[in-house]
XYZ file of C-alpha atoms in Angstrom:
751
model
C 103.878 175.389 46.877
C 105.718 172.312 48.178
C 107.037 172.189 51.395
C 110.430 171.444 50.379
C 110.875 174.520 48.097
C 113.928 176.363 49.078
C 113.777 179.962 50.372
C 115.662 181.176 47.500
C 112.848 179.661 45.500
C 110.149 181.095 47.382
C 111.688 184.561 46.872
C 111.828 184.446 43.067
C 108.264 183.107 42.787
C 107.320 186.227 44.960
C 109.180 188.476 42.989
C 107.460 187.257 39.666
C 104.026 187.360 40.977
C 104.546 190.893 42.344
C 106.003 192.025 39.116
C 103.135 190.367 37.018
C 100.506 192.151 39.554
C 102.369 195.434 39.291
C 102.255 195.206 35.563
C 98.389 194.351 35.310
C 97.777 197.255 37.769
C 99.799 199.452 35.675
C 98.236 198.456 32.251
C 94.462 198.340 33.678
C 94.945 201.423 35.961
C 96.814 203.908 33.514
C 94.798 203.448 30.252
C 91.453 205.098 31.892
C 93.717 208.013 33.316
C 95.204 208.634 29.740
C 91.699 208.702 28.073
C 89.711 210.447 30.690
C 91.949 213.011 31.683
C 94.951 213.383 28.998
C 92.693 213.412 26.102
C 93.810 209.635 25.078
C 96.491 210.803 22.395
C 98.790 208.559 21.148
C 101.548 210.215 22.631
C 100.611 209.606 26.104
C 100.258 205.930 25.408
C 103.821 205.855 24.070
C 105.036 207.729 27.151
C 103.331 205.214 29.390
C 105.115 202.164 27.801
C 108.332 204.170 28.159
C 107.760 204.784 31.775
C 106.831 201.082 32.224
C 109.849 199.609 30.556
C 112.045 202.088 32.274
C 110.671 201.039 35.775
C 110.954 197.446 34.717
C 114.696 197.842 33.583
C 115.458 199.740 36.977
C 113.700 196.769 38.958
C 115.447 193.987 37.150
C 118.944 196.231 37.367
C 118.688 196.561 41.066
C 117.478 192.734 41.405
C 120.671 191.583 39.361
C 123.101 194.012 41.131
C 121.951 192.552 44.619
C 122.093 189.239 43.234
C 125.649 189.598 42.041
C 126.714 191.116 45.218
C 125.277 187.873 47.079
C 126.905 185.835 44.729
C 130.276 187.449 45.301
C 129.979 187.140 48.942
C 129.336 183.322 48.660
C 132.270 183.023 46.295
C 134.598 185.067 48.636
C 133.482 183.224 51.694
C 134.071 179.956 49.654
C 137.531 181.007 48.497
C 138.690 182.205 51.995
C 137.786 178.829 53.190
C 139.751 177.116 50.561
C 142.846 179.271 50.875
C 142.636 178.767 54.678
C 141.518 175.077 54.933
C 144.276 172.494 55.788
C 142.513 170.135 53.267
C 143.843 169.918 49.805
C 141.484 170.988 46.795
C 142.206 170.127 43.385
C 140.178 170.706 40.514
C 140.777 168.450 37.697
C 139.593 168.120 34.002
C 138.265 164.718 32.608
C 141.720 164.210 30.854
C 143.517 164.526 34.243
C 144.831 168.070 33.558
C 144.902 170.311 36.742
C 142.917 173.328 36.644
C 143.197 174.358 40.366
C 144.976 173.808 43.277
C 144.513 175.146 46.862
C 147.413 176.827 48.772
C 147.605 173.923 51.249
C 149.301 171.748 48.687
C 152.667 173.672 49.465
C 152.781 172.813 53.077
C 151.502 169.329 52.636
C 153.275 168.269 49.228
C 156.042 170.744 48.756
C 154.792 172.188 45.613
C 153.183 175.973 45.000
C 149.908 175.717 43.635
C 151.068 177.327 40.351
C 153.255 174.299 39.858
C 150.272 172.085 39.864
C 148.095 174.147 37.451
C 148.033 172.708 33.909
C 150.211 169.736 34.721
C 148.798 166.105 34.695
C 147.777 164.698 37.848
C 149.499 161.388 37.107
C 152.838 163.373 37.390
C 152.352 163.552 40.956
C 151.192 160.381 42.108
C 153.270 157.144 42.886
C 153.268 155.041 40.066
C 151.378 152.157 41.786
C 148.353 154.732 42.170
C 147.943 155.424 38.377
C 145.378 152.441 37.762
C 143.413 153.277 40.894
C 143.107 157.131 39.543
C 142.123 156.181 36.004
C 139.273 154.168 37.243
C 138.397 157.085 39.299
C 138.206 159.277 36.207
C 136.073 156.507 34.540
C 133.225 156.789 37.237
C 130.390 159.092 35.804
C 127.575 158.417 38.268
C 127.040 158.948 41.930
C 129.664 156.646 42.990
C 132.342 159.311 42.045
C 131.297 161.409 44.964
C 130.110 159.024 47.394
C 133.169 156.645 48.271
C 136.233 158.400 49.902
C 139.560 156.556 48.815
C 143.241 156.854 49.760
C 145.695 157.671 47.412
C 149.665 158.111 47.783
C 151.054 161.497 46.473
C 154.745 162.403 45.910
C 156.103 165.077 48.000
C 158.469 167.236 46.176
C 161.290 165.869 48.360
C 160.597 162.337 47.280
C 158.786 161.416 50.149
C 155.441 159.563 50.055
C 152.317 161.447 51.577
C 149.020 159.444 52.108
C 145.906 161.391 51.477
C 142.215 160.272 52.085
C 140.365 161.783 49.201
C 136.787 162.366 48.227
C 135.827 163.148 44.472
C 133.136 165.926 43.658
C 131.697 165.978 40.093
C 131.505 169.508 38.723
C 128.699 170.145 35.977
C 128.608 172.686 33.291
C 125.435 174.895 32.517
C 123.990 172.056 30.495
C 124.237 169.777 33.423
C 127.069 167.649 31.979
C 130.293 166.436 33.810
C 132.884 168.908 33.265
C 135.273 168.411 35.861
C 136.283 166.692 39.156
C 136.966 168.374 42.378
C 139.106 166.338 44.772
C 139.030 167.338 48.629
C 141.931 165.269 50.229
C 143.352 165.234 54.000
C 146.873 164.081 54.924
C 146.691 160.791 56.882
C 150.162 159.928 56.845
C 151.065 160.239 60.451
C 147.598 159.106 61.643
C 148.241 156.083 59.589
C 151.532 155.544 60.841
C 150.215 155.976 64.285
C 147.570 153.452 63.768
C 149.992 151.140 62.434
C 152.257 151.462 65.284
C 149.365 151.125 67.699
C 148.463 148.127 65.796
C 152.029 146.801 65.904
C 152.232 147.629 69.648
C 148.976 145.478 70.383
C 150.299 142.684 68.362
C 153.599 142.407 70.033
C 152.002 143.101 73.487
C 149.432 140.101 72.527
C 152.574 137.914 71.516
C 154.638 138.778 74.526
C 151.963 138.126 76.800
C 150.881 134.867 75.261
C 154.422 133.635 74.692
C 155.833 134.946 78.009
C 156.998 132.501 80.321
C 155.447 134.320 83.157
C 151.964 133.977 84.290
C 149.387 136.657 82.827
C 146.001 136.563 84.638
C 142.947 138.810 84.197
C 139.761 138.697 86.811
C 136.910 140.716 86.980
C 135.137 142.524 89.938
C 133.778 139.309 91.054
C 137.106 137.579 91.294
C 136.529 135.463 88.207
C 139.295 134.622 85.787
C 138.413 135.816 82.250
C 141.792 135.615 80.842
C 145.217 133.602 81.393
C 148.074 132.901 79.175
C 149.476 129.491 78.100
C 152.179 129.938 80.564
C 149.783 130.886 83.265
C 147.779 127.569 82.299
C 151.030 125.458 82.847
C 152.023 127.275 85.940
C 148.818 126.616 87.882
C 148.891 123.136 87.037
C 145.971 123.033 84.572
C 145.664 121.093 81.402
C 143.844 123.594 79.344
C 142.595 127.139 79.647
C 139.065 125.832 80.225
C 139.931 124.317 83.560
C 140.745 128.029 84.750
C 138.455 130.393 83.115
C 135.645 131.274 85.483
C 137.428 129.779 88.695
C 137.779 132.466 91.670
C 141.270 133.912 91.866
C 141.317 133.152 95.558
C 141.307 129.443 94.440
C 144.772 129.544 93.898
C 145.881 131.541 97.037
C 147.212 129.475 99.755
C 145.598 129.863 103.136
C 148.842 131.535 104.935
C 148.536 133.920 102.351
C 145.024 134.770 101.765
C 144.800 137.818 104.346
C 147.728 139.502 102.571
C 145.964 138.779 99.299
C 142.703 140.329 100.447
C 144.547 143.274 101.988
C 146.333 143.890 98.638
C 143.089 143.491 96.580
C 141.648 146.266 98.756
C 144.540 148.506 98.271
C 144.482 147.965 94.533
C 140.716 148.878 94.282
C 141.203 151.871 96.375
C 143.826 153.341 93.746
C 147.030 152.038 95.778
C 150.484 151.828 94.449
C 151.503 148.921 92.182
C 153.908 147.102 94.379
C 155.420 143.489 94.039
C 153.846 141.077 96.557
C 154.954 137.492 97.440
C 152.407 134.789 97.855
C 152.222 131.048 98.331
C 150.208 129.707 95.473
C 148.202 126.395 95.308
C 148.426 124.688 92.106
C 145.400 122.708 90.664
C 147.478 119.586 90.721
C 148.203 119.988 94.475
C 151.649 121.318 94.567
C 152.687 124.490 96.383
C 154.634 127.343 94.661
C 156.025 130.528 96.069
C 155.277 133.353 93.664
C 156.069 137.104 93.186
C 152.857 138.782 92.148
C 152.237 142.335 90.387
C 148.680 143.289 90.433
C 147.030 146.659 88.878
C 143.584 147.813 87.741
C 143.059 148.027 83.756
C 140.175 147.417 81.354
C 139.480 144.138 79.330
C 136.544 144.087 76.870
C 135.488 147.353 78.013
C 135.171 146.082 81.714
C 137.191 147.121 84.648
C 139.365 144.278 85.821
C 142.487 143.575 87.424
C 145.519 142.115 85.756
C 148.005 139.920 87.587
C 151.676 139.127 86.504
C 152.792 136.200 88.349
C 156.508 134.770 88.608
C 157.261 131.434 90.105
C 160.247 132.229 92.475
C 160.394 128.847 94.526
C 163.723 127.608 92.819
C 165.109 131.158 93.327
C 164.017 131.028 96.852
C 165.523 127.685 97.305
C 168.796 128.683 95.881
C 168.678 131.909 97.989
C 168.480 129.809 100.838
C 171.401 127.777 99.784
C 173.522 130.831 99.223
C 172.470 132.015 102.731
C 173.881 128.994 103.893
C 176.865 129.079 102.485
C 177.284 132.904 103.445
C 176.256 132.275 107.175
C 177.070 128.672 107.879
C 180.430 127.178 108.384
C 180.436 124.038 106.084
C 182.638 122.000 108.174
C 180.750 122.154 111.411
C 177.406 123.486 110.860
C 178.020 126.572 113.187
C 177.543 130.100 112.137
C 180.374 131.764 110.574
C 181.857 135.256 111.007
C 179.086 136.825 108.886
C 176.318 135.017 110.976
C 178.144 136.141 114.192
C 177.754 140.020 113.306
C 174.307 139.309 111.784
C 173.269 137.839 115.008
C 175.033 139.668 117.583
C 174.161 143.223 116.299
C 170.382 142.823 117.233
C 171.047 140.882 120.364
C 173.375 143.849 121.502
C 170.500 146.154 120.997
C 168.130 144.201 122.822
C 170.359 143.774 125.872
C 171.104 147.445 125.868
C 167.495 148.218 126.056
C 167.014 145.597 129.156
C 170.254 146.592 130.743
C 171.467 142.808 130.654
C 174.875 141.438 130.480
C 176.098 139.104 127.513
C 179.420 137.182 127.498
C 181.550 136.725 124.336
C 184.035 133.578 124.686
C 186.738 133.310 122.149
C 188.104 129.864 122.142
C 191.272 128.802 120.567
C 192.727 125.030 120.599
C 195.994 124.619 121.942
C 198.708 122.963 119.765
C 196.161 122.475 116.736
C 198.833 123.571 114.264
C 201.108 120.784 115.286
C 198.297 118.417 114.697
C 197.540 119.506 111.299
C 201.229 119.438 110.519
C 201.803 116.029 111.976
C 198.593 114.134 110.943
C 197.537 116.319 107.961
C 194.546 118.739 107.279
C 192.030 115.954 106.846
C 192.805 114.507 110.124
C 192.838 118.172 111.457
C 189.216 118.696 109.931
C 187.896 115.673 111.853
C 189.127 116.763 114.956
C 187.617 120.329 114.544
C 184.256 118.318 113.921
C 184.704 116.451 117.051
C 185.561 119.460 119.062
C 182.413 121.152 117.798
C 180.352 118.319 118.720
C 181.711 118.272 122.242
C 181.249 122.269 122.561
C 177.771 121.788 121.437
C 177.348 119.250 124.121
C 178.406 121.629 126.983
C 176.960 124.812 126.102
C 173.572 126.095 127.349
C 170.503 125.936 124.973
C 170.454 129.871 124.863
C 174.016 130.021 123.597
C 175.138 130.718 120.094
C 178.027 128.831 118.758
C 180.126 130.189 115.886
C 183.570 129.028 113.956
C 185.429 131.864 112.600
C 187.699 129.772 110.603
C 190.823 127.675 111.367
C 190.647 126.455 115.240
C 188.952 129.633 116.481
C 185.475 129.454 117.740
C 183.018 132.027 119.379
C 180.323 131.196 122.118
C 177.910 134.083 122.814
C 176.045 133.636 126.172
C 173.165 136.196 126.344
C 171.911 135.160 129.753
C 174.776 135.576 132.210
C 176.535 137.641 134.805
C 180.339 137.984 135.811
C 180.115 134.775 138.148
C 177.940 132.806 135.698
C 180.193 133.914 132.890
C 183.427 132.594 134.913
C 181.381 129.323 136.005
C 180.825 128.790 132.177
C 184.344 129.266 131.167
C 185.397 126.753 133.653
C 182.773 124.120 132.466
C 184.368 124.765 128.827
C 187.920 124.229 129.862
C 186.750 121.036 132.100
C 184.909 119.655 129.004
C 188.348 119.110 127.560
C 189.623 117.083 130.275
C 188.384 113.842 128.432
C 190.499 112.701 125.665
C 189.379 112.549 121.986
C 189.867 109.047 120.137
C 190.134 109.397 116.560
C 191.259 106.751 114.104
C 192.518 104.621 116.888
C 194.568 107.630 118.105
C 193.941 109.176 121.689
C 194.447 112.960 121.746
C 194.412 115.075 124.689
C 193.335 118.639 123.674
C 193.134 121.995 125.566
C 191.754 125.251 124.860
C 192.518 128.748 125.698
C 189.619 131.124 126.458
C 189.314 134.918 126.031
C 186.250 136.646 127.819
C 184.714 140.242 126.992
C 181.637 141.397 128.694
C 178.813 143.688 127.257
C 178.750 146.510 127.884
C 181.658 146.609 130.363
C 184.148 145.716 127.533
C 182.711 147.265 124.797
C 179.306 148.281 123.020
C 179.979 146.970 119.410
C 180.382 143.655 118.154
C 184.001 144.940 116.863
C 184.996 146.076 120.365
C 183.563 142.889 121.867
C 185.555 140.437 119.603
C 188.628 142.404 119.707
C 188.721 142.481 123.554
C 188.044 138.753 123.694
C 190.778 138.123 121.273
C 193.192 140.082 123.458
C 192.090 138.244 126.545
C 192.635 134.949 124.295
C 196.414 136.159 123.279
C 197.069 137.051 127.109
C 196.247 133.189 128.045
C 198.264 132.020 124.878
C 201.291 134.238 126.138
C 200.920 132.796 129.762
C 201.073 129.135 129.238
C 197.633 128.272 127.298
C 194.954 125.961 128.712
C 193.179 128.475 130.757
C 190.662 131.372 130.591
C 191.176 135.314 131.027
C 188.643 138.005 131.122
C 189.337 141.163 129.216
C 190.762 143.582 131.950
C 191.996 146.997 132.616
C 195.358 145.431 133.045
C 195.289 143.554 129.664
C 193.967 146.998 128.126
C 196.739 148.725 129.533
C 199.425 146.232 128.326
C 197.750 146.008 124.870
C 197.684 149.854 124.776
C 201.422 149.928 125.784
C 202.162 147.431 123.170
C 200.297 149.402 120.456
C 201.909 152.618 121.489
C 205.442 150.892 120.940
C 204.518 149.364 117.741
C 203.487 152.951 116.460
C 206.539 154.220 118.307
C 208.851 152.154 116.440
C 207.633 153.128 113.100
C 208.257 156.917 114.232
C 211.416 156.050 115.951
C 212.869 154.940 112.646
C 211.923 157.930 110.712
C 212.995 160.432 113.849
C 216.351 158.806 114.572
C 215.230 157.917 118.190
C 217.290 154.733 118.176
C 220.969 154.484 118.873
C 223.846 151.991 119.392
C 225.983 151.358 122.448
C 228.914 149.104 122.138
C 230.089 146.742 124.698
C 233.826 145.637 124.740
C 234.755 141.924 124.089
C 238.080 141.011 126.117
C 240.809 138.638 125.270
C 241.085 136.966 128.706
C 244.677 136.128 128.111
C 245.869 139.708 127.272
C 243.245 141.415 129.102
C 242.903 143.908 125.913
C 239.607 144.696 123.812
C 239.739 142.715 120.641
C 236.168 143.469 119.534
C 232.814 144.998 120.435
C 229.110 143.990 120.389
C 226.521 146.371 119.008
C 223.416 146.724 121.290
C 220.392 148.867 120.334
C 219.075 151.526 122.402
C 215.762 153.261 122.170
C 214.733 156.572 123.914
C 210.829 157.385 123.235
C 210.168 160.971 123.213
C 207.247 160.627 125.774
C 207.927 157.134 127.392
C 211.866 157.504 127.864
C 214.143 154.452 127.780
C 212.382 151.393 126.399
C 214.131 147.907 126.877
C 215.113 145.901 123.828
C 213.554 142.718 125.842
C 210.157 144.729 125.408
C 210.406 146.204 121.971
C 212.241 143.622 119.981
C 209.633 140.807 120.426
C 206.949 143.590 119.316
C 209.131 144.268 116.506
C 209.442 140.435 115.402
C 205.850 140.166 115.736
C 204.896 142.994 113.637
C 207.704 142.428 111.031
C 209.323 145.712 111.899
C 212.371 143.770 113.092
C 213.522 143.565 109.351
C 213.700 147.426 109.155
C 215.336 147.648 112.603
C 217.888 144.971 111.858
C 218.878 146.483 108.572
C 219.326 149.943 110.353
C 221.707 148.453 113.018
C 223.847 146.529 110.693
C 224.180 149.463 108.542
C 225.053 151.537 111.584
C 227.289 149.444 113.357
C 229.312 148.665 110.227
C 229.586 152.187 109.304
C 230.874 153.056 112.910
C 233.294 150.171 112.886
C 234.885 151.283 109.634
C 235.385 154.837 110.975
C 237.203 153.300 113.842
C 239.283 151.292 111.685
C 240.100 154.510 109.601
C 240.931 156.139 112.768
C 243.672 153.618 113.599
C 241.741 151.517 116.259
C 242.939 148.014 115.928
C 239.832 146.072 116.541
C 239.293 142.486 115.144
C 235.316 142.323 114.799
C 232.213 144.005 115.369
C 229.504 141.662 116.483
C 225.661 142.393 115.555
C 222.789 140.371 116.816
C 220.507 139.154 114.048
C 216.821 137.944 114.841
C 215.498 134.778 113.791
C 212.863 136.538 111.818
C 215.334 138.693 110.050
C 217.833 135.884 109.395
C 215.291 133.538 107.673
C 214.489 136.285 105.080
C 215.126 134.954 101.496
C 217.390 138.028 100.714
C 219.188 138.393 103.778
C 222.669 137.525 102.681
C 222.118 139.996 99.859
C 221.397 142.617 102.380
C 224.450 141.795 104.286
C 226.412 142.049 101.248
C 224.933 145.441 100.196
C 225.549 146.934 103.563
C 229.057 145.669 103.498
C 229.529 147.339 100.095
C 227.865 150.778 101.147
C 230.146 150.919 104.102
C 233.230 149.651 102.574
C 233.763 147.338 105.489
C 235.678 143.999 104.904
C 233.430 141.041 105.508
C 235.834 139.163 108.067
C 235.227 142.047 110.473
C 231.474 141.560 110.834
C 230.303 138.759 113.387
C 226.665 138.015 113.047
C 225.198 136.521 116.121
C 222.147 134.277 115.930
C 220.188 132.366 118.758
C 219.619 128.493 118.869
C 215.764 129.386 117.974
C 216.807 129.160 114.213
C 217.672 125.591 114.570
C 213.796 124.736 114.131
C 214.434 124.520 110.487
C 217.954 123.475 110.127
C 218.124 122.603 106.375
C 217.138 126.270 105.533
C 219.524 127.812 108.207
C 222.358 125.978 106.946
C 221.735 127.119 103.405
C 221.620 130.635 104.664
C 224.576 130.221 106.751
C 226.638 129.078 103.698
C 225.757 132.110 101.921
C 226.927 134.260 104.600
C 230.131 132.309 104.721
C 230.638 132.585 101.035
C 230.538 136.450 101.603
C 233.355 136.048 104.192
C 231.267 136.904 107.130
C 231.803 135.265 110.733
C 228.810 133.496 112.588
C 228.320 133.178 116.156
C 225.963 130.966 118.341
C 224.354 133.234 120.787
C 222.934 132.268 124.191
C 224.053 128.760 123.662
C 222.676 125.998 125.707
C 219.418 127.905 126.706
C 217.202 127.107 123.575
C 216.560 124.016 121.331
C 219.354 121.652 122.489
C 221.110 122.213 119.054
C 223.856 119.943 120.014
C 223.044 117.590 117.245
C 223.196 120.294 114.442
C 226.282 122.058 116.164
C 228.542 119.776 113.789
C 226.639 120.663 110.527
C 226.729 124.515 111.297
C 229.461 126.528 109.759
C 229.794 128.674 112.885
C 233.262 130.404 113.948
C 232.165 131.284 117.609
C 230.111 130.084 120.565
C 228.567 132.594 123.623
C 227.797 131.152 126.608
C 224.729 132.361 128.059
C 224.960 134.976 131.063
C 222.432 132.656 132.847
C 225.283 130.189 133.333
C 227.771 132.460 134.003
C 225.898 133.923 136.914
C 225.951 130.597 138.579
C 229.837 130.359 138.575
C 230.852 129.630 142.368
C 227.393 129.346 143.356
C 226.381 126.054 141.584
C 228.645 123.299 140.678
C 226.462 121.781 138.065
C 226.718 125.524 136.403
C 230.193 125.369 136.515
C 230.263 121.968 134.927
C 227.997 123.028 132.028
C 230.078 126.036 131.470
C 233.193 123.777 131.489
C 231.782 121.381 129.374
C 230.608 124.220 126.757
C 234.016 125.530 126.565
C 235.666 121.969 125.996
C 233.296 121.301 123.398
C 233.937 124.763 121.573
C 237.574 124.179 121.808
C 237.287 120.580 120.489
C 235.377 121.949 117.500
C 237.569 124.647 116.926
C 235.210 127.701 117.623
C 236.106 130.792 119.463
C 234.438 130.946 122.985
C 232.955 134.073 124.438
C 231.261 134.310 127.933
C 228.672 136.841 128.196
C 227.638 138.637 131.632
C 230.974 138.414 133.210
C 230.235 140.747 136.391
C 232.956 139.480 139.071
C 236.765 139.081 138.851
C 236.288 135.624 140.014
C 233.991 134.783 137.073
C 236.506 135.956 134.781
C 239.514 133.951 136.445
C 237.230 130.705 136.312
C 236.638 131.237 132.661
C 240.170 132.067 132.184
C 241.128 128.861 133.661
C 238.801 126.810 131.614
C 240.574 128.106 128.523
C 237.556 130.499 127.397
C 239.387 132.721 125.013
C 237.032 135.831 125.368
C 234.454 137.519 127.639
C 232.441 140.586 127.788
C 230.341 141.951 130.863
C 229.987 144.957 133.313
C 233.342 143.539 134.965
C 235.043 145.011 132.133
C 232.699 147.684 130.939
C 228.999 148.646 130.442
C 227.918 149.161 126.958
C 228.950 152.858 125.746
C 227.865 155.125 123.278
C 230.261 155.278 120.185
C 232.107 158.493 121.351
C 232.689 157.270 125.124
C 233.915 154.243 123.753
C 236.343 155.720 121.400
C 237.815 157.666 124.070
C 238.565 154.312 125.934
C 239.653 152.745 123.073
C 242.487 155.192 122.240
C 243.908 154.451 125.695
C 243.369 150.711 125.815
C 243.534 149.351 122.246
C 246.473 149.623 119.784
């Protein structure tokens, strides 16, 4: 029997041979028995045939039953497989009519199996697939089952489902083709995924090829195996052939070799992907700065390292230019304020660790604003450049120079003590004893210097700069052209100033200010004709604060406007109350700060106050000092606005200020007030008496009222009266009094 014979065939042959042997044995063994023992009658031979046929029938019945059960098990297993398979099984007649569809068609195509049965397969195909399916039906040979193909089915919801199918011919009992069984798998998502992957790969390849940044791949030997076109151009090659095969270290400049080797070791050991910066040597000899990102990958099934390189040479150049703009003063080339803070911070840390002193010199040119206003800002810039050169010539090599803007400079001396610091300050001052020659002009410039020392005067940049600036302010206030160290006395004075500044703000809110009123006396009648309002401040903790101390602070901080408006409103309201009470005074004098007087809306403020207090304008006498004559045109405009309101104007402290005699005839004033410093010298200094007499004579000639301030003796009053001075005020007549006390006096003396 052939070796290729199946087990099932062997069983059949064994059964047939066994049955044949049984038949032969039965026939030849039973006949002698019947003849010899049963008499050989015909009935026994008939019985033998019946028994043989019965046994044969039973044998074949058992065989067929077992065969049928085996076939049923196979069929059940096949049906179970079909029902639970995710693949679609469709049996189709040769005319395209569907005979059977497996349950898997419903989840994949949306149709139930019964909806397929009896329908044409073409009804469920995309129209473009009809011809292909017809060609499949035309096949009648082995090609029908050997080749798989893809076909697009229509889902019940209208979507397209791509199936990979294989055709199995089904033959009838005669061996002729009866049907086709199609076994199909849904490959829609797989196909889409493959397409997307292919598209991604295509995009990546195009991105790499057309990227302006270099992409380079080298193998474990360090040999370049790939470089895109941008890389070819970036490394100075003319073609890819010049690059392929070169060792990657060829492109690394010597100063970056160690860094590159260390980074390569980290990558091969699985280190993180980080951005590194290298100097790169191009093949054409040029050197560039590059940012490089390196990581392990595969290329042509080989473990390689991929490099993405970006030329940042220009960016570095621009960054350096921006840093210059950010940290360098363009006029002088010195460091600016940003550079001062950047440099000084680490320097302070170093000096603190080494317990060393460091001096900060804040330098300011004296009268630089006058130079700018006189000769213009262009000339002023040249002056600053010359000053910078002189400073540079006279500072130590260890010093750092900065210009903070305007005419302010800072010198940081890191190697000093208090004696050296003072000697250095003297050296800087002495450097400006020699004049500057600019555009055929000779200029003598001086500087004021404020000095702070680390860590005595501060431990931070802000503290040291602030203390040096405070010391500089002290020098400026005491005549300029000198130097001063920051000290406890300066700190105390500065703290006092800050306390008063804050106190002024709170004092206005908490009603800590009050007005006292000093009578103005008619020297002819010796009667009170007016009063001057004088502000007083009682601080809740400091106590009485003199106006000579807090008024300059108020002017510097801009608070004088609020104070002045409060004084004006309070004085006018009080004077109106006195008038309503029957006190027959002719004027109320109110001092006006030059800062307040020069405000644009000052005349409107006065008008508003008069309106609110219901006081007639001619009662109000505004006293201004000679300091306002620095800008005569603007002052005359404001004065004319006030005169239009009907207000009276007085020139206070006349003769002590800016020699305003030349403007006196232009100012629409009503009264001159002789300063107390001249009155004090009456009967002591003939020159002072002559000045007082001249002022009185000048005022009378110009038809001004004359008021003498600070009269403290009878003799002073008599002298003034003898020189035709109309009015006077001072302690000889009365000290300044609170409103209620003065009201009691006025009820007796005025009226």
